[in-house]
C-alpha positions as CSV (number, residue, x, y, z in Angstrom):
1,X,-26.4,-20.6,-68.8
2,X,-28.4,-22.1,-66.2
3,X,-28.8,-21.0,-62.8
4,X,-29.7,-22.7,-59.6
5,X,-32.4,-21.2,-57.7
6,X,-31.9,-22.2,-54.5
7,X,-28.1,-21.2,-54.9
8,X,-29.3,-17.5,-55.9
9,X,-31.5,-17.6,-52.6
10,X,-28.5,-18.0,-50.6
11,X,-27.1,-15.1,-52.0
12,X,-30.0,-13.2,-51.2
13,X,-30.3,-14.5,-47.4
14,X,-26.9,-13.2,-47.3
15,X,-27.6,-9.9,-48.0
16,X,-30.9,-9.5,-46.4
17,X,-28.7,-10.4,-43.1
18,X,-25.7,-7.8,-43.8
19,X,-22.4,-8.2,-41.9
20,X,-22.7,-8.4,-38.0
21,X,-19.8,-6.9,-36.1
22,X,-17.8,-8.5,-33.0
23,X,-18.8,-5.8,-30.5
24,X,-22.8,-5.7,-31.9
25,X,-23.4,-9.8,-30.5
26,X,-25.7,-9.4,-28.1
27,X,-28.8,-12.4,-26.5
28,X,-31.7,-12.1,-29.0
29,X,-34.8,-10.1,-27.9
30,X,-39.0,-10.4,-29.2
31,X,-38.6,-7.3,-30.5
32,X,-35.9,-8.3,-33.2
33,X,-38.5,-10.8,-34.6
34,X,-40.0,-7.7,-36.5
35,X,-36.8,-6.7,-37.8
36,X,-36.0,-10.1,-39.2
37,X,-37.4,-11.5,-43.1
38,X,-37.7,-14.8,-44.5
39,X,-37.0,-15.4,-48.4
40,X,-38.7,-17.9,-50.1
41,X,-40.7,-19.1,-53.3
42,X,-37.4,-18.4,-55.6
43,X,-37.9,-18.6,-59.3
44,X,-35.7,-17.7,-61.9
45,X,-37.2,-16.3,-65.2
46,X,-37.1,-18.1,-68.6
47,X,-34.2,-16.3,-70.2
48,X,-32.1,-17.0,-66.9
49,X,-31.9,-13.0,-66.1
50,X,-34.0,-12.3,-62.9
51,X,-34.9,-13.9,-59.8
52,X,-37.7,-13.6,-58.3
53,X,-38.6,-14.2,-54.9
54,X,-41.0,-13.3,-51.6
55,X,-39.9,-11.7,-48.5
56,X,-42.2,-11.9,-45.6
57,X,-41.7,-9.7,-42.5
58,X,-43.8,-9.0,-39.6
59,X,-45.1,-5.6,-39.1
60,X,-45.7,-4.6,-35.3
61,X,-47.5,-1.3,-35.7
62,X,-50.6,-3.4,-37.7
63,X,-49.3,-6.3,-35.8
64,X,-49.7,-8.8,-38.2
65,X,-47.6,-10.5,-41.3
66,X,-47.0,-10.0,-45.0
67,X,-45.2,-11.1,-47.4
68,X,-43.7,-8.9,-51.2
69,X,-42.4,-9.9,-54.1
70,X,-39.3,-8.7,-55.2
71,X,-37.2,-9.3,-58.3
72,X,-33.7,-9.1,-59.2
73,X,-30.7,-9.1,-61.6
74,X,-29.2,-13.2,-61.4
75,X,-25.6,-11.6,-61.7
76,X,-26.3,-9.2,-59.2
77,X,-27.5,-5.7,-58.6
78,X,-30.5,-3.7,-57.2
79,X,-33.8,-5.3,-56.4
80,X,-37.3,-4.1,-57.7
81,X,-40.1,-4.3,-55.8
82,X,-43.1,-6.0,-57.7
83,X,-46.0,-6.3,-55.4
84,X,-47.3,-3.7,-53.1
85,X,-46.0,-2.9,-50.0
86,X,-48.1,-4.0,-47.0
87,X,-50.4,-6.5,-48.7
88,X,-49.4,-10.2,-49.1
89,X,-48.4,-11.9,-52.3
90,X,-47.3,-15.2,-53.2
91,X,-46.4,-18.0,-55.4
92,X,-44.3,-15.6,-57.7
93,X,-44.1,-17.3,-61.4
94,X,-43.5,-16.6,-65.3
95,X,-45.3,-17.4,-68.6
96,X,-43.2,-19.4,-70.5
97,X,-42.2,-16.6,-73.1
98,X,-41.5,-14.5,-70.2
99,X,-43.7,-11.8,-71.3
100,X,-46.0,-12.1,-68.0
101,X,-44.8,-11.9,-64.4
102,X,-47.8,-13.6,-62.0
103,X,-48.7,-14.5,-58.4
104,X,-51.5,-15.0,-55.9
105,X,-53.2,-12.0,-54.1
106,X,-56.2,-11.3,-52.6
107,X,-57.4,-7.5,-53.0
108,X,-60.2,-5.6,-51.4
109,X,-61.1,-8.1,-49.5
110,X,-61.6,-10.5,-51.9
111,X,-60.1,-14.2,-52.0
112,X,-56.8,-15.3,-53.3
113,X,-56.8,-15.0,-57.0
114,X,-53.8,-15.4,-60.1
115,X,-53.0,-11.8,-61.1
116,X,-50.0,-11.1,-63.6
117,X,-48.3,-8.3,-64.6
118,X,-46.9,-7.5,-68.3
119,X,-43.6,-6.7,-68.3
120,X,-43.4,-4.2,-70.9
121,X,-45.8,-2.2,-68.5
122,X,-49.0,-1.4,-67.3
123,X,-50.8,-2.1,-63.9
124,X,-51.3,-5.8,-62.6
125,X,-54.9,-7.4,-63.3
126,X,-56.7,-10.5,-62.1
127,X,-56.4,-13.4,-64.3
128,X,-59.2,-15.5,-62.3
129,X,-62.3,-14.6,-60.6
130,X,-62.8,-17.7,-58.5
131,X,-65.9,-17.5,-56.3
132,X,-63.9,-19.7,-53.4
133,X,-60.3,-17.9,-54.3
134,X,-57.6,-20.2,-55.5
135,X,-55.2,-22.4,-53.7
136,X,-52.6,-22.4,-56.3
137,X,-51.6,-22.6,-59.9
138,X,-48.9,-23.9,-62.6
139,X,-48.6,-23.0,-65.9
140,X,-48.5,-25.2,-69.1
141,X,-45.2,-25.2,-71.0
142,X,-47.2,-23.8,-74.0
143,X,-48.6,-20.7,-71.7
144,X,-52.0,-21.1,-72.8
145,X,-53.5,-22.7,-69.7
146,X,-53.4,-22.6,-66.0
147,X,-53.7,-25.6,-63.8
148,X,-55.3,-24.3,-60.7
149,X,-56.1,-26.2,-57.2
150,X,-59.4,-24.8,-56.0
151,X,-60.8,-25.9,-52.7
152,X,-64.8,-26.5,-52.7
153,X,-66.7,-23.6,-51.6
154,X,-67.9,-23.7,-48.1
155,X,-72.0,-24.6,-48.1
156,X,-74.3,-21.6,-47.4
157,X,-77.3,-21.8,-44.2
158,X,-79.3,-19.2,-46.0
159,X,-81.9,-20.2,-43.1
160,X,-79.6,-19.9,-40.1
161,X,-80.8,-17.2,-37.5
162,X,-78.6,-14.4,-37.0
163,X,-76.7,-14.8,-33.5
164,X,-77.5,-18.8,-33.9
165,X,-74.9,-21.0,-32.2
166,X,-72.5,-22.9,-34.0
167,X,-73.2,-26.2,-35.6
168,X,-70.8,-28.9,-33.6
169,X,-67.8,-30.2,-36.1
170,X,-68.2,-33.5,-36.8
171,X,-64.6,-34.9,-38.3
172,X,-64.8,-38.9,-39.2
173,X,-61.5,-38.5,-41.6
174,X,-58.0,-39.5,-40.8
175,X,-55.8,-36.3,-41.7
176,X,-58.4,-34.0,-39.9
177,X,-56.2,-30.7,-39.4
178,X,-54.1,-28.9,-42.4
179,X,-51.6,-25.6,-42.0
180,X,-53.1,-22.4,-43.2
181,X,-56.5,-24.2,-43.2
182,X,-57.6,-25.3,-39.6
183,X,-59.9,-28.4,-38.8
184,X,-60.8,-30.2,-42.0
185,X,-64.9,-30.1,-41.4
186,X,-67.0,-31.4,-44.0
187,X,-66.5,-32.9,-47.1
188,X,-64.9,-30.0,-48.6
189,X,-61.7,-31.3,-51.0
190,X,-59.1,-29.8,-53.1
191,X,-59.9,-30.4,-56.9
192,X,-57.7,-29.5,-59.7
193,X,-59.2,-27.7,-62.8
194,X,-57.8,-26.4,-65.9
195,X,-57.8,-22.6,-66.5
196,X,-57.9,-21.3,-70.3
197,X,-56.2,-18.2,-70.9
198,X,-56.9,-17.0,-74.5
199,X,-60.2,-15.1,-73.1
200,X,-57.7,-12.4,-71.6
201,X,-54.6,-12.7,-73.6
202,X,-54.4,-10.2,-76.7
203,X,-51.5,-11.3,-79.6
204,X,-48.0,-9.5,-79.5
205,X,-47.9,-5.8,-81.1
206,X,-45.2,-3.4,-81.3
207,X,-47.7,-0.4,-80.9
208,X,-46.5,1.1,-77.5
């Protein structure tokens, strides 16, 4: 039986919001902005069983945002927690068998990558090690490849004094602004490449 995804996610807003009570209506304030979270990015696994979603909340003691990854039961029940709590995630997916559970992350500082976790067990591992990071990915209905959108890799002044002031922007394109990337400067693009995943993946065994 199929299941709608976005039909699921209403299910889940529902219960992220919780009943409100008559006498608890009161004018909205800043400070219940950190209290509130947005779910997005649903996904339902292969066999139709779990969901899997993002939450994103706003922390004001670090005073910035993040969002986790959280799956659970389509008929209903607890949810699990997949990602770590207090460093973003996003762009939850599944391998076709449903054997891997993956998403973007950047870790020690690094740039976004594709890491994926095996069901069965074990902790999560990067899948790519892009140089730039990645922007995002799909996978191929036989699971053996990634399609990943990579932006080109900003150019490098190896000669530019320390303390230098900035080169002027000179922008001569007609979309010349994107969200989540700022002023587009150059002539950086967004390419699409395919990823091969047989260098990581190891065959099935029942040795565990």
């Amino acid at each position: 039986m199929r299941h709608s995804s976005f039909g699921v996610l209403g299910f889940l807003v529902l219960a992220l919001a919780g009943p409100v009570n008559a006498q608890d209506k009161r004018p909205i304030q800043t400070e219940d902005m950190f209290d509130m979270r947005s779910v997005g990015a649903p996904v339902v696994s292969p066999d139709g069983a779990w969901i899997a979603y993002t939450v994103g909340r706003t922390s004001l003691e670090d005073e910035r945002s993040y969002t986790r990854i959280y799956m659970s039961p389509v008929e209903g029940g607890d949810a699990v927690g997949l990602t770590v709590e207090g460093k973003s995630a996003g762009s939850p997916g599944w391998s076709p068998d449903g054997r891997y559970f993956t998403f973007t992350a950047s870790r020690d500082e690094g740039e976004n990558q594709v890491w994926a976790l095996d069901r069965r067990g074990g902790e999560g591992f990067a899948l790519t090690d892009i140089e730039q990071g990645i922007s995002g990915y799909r996978w191929s209905p036989d699971g053996t490849r990634l399609l990943l959108t990579i932006r080109d890799a900003e150019e490098k002044d190896e000669d530019k004094k320390e303390n230098a002031p900035p080169d002027p922007w000179v922008i001569d394109r007609l979309q010349f602004k994107r969200d989540n990337v700022g002023y587009l400067t150059g002539d950086r693009r967004t390419h699409l490449y395919v990823f091969e995943l047989e260098s990581w993946r190891t065959p099935p065994t029942d040795d565990w």
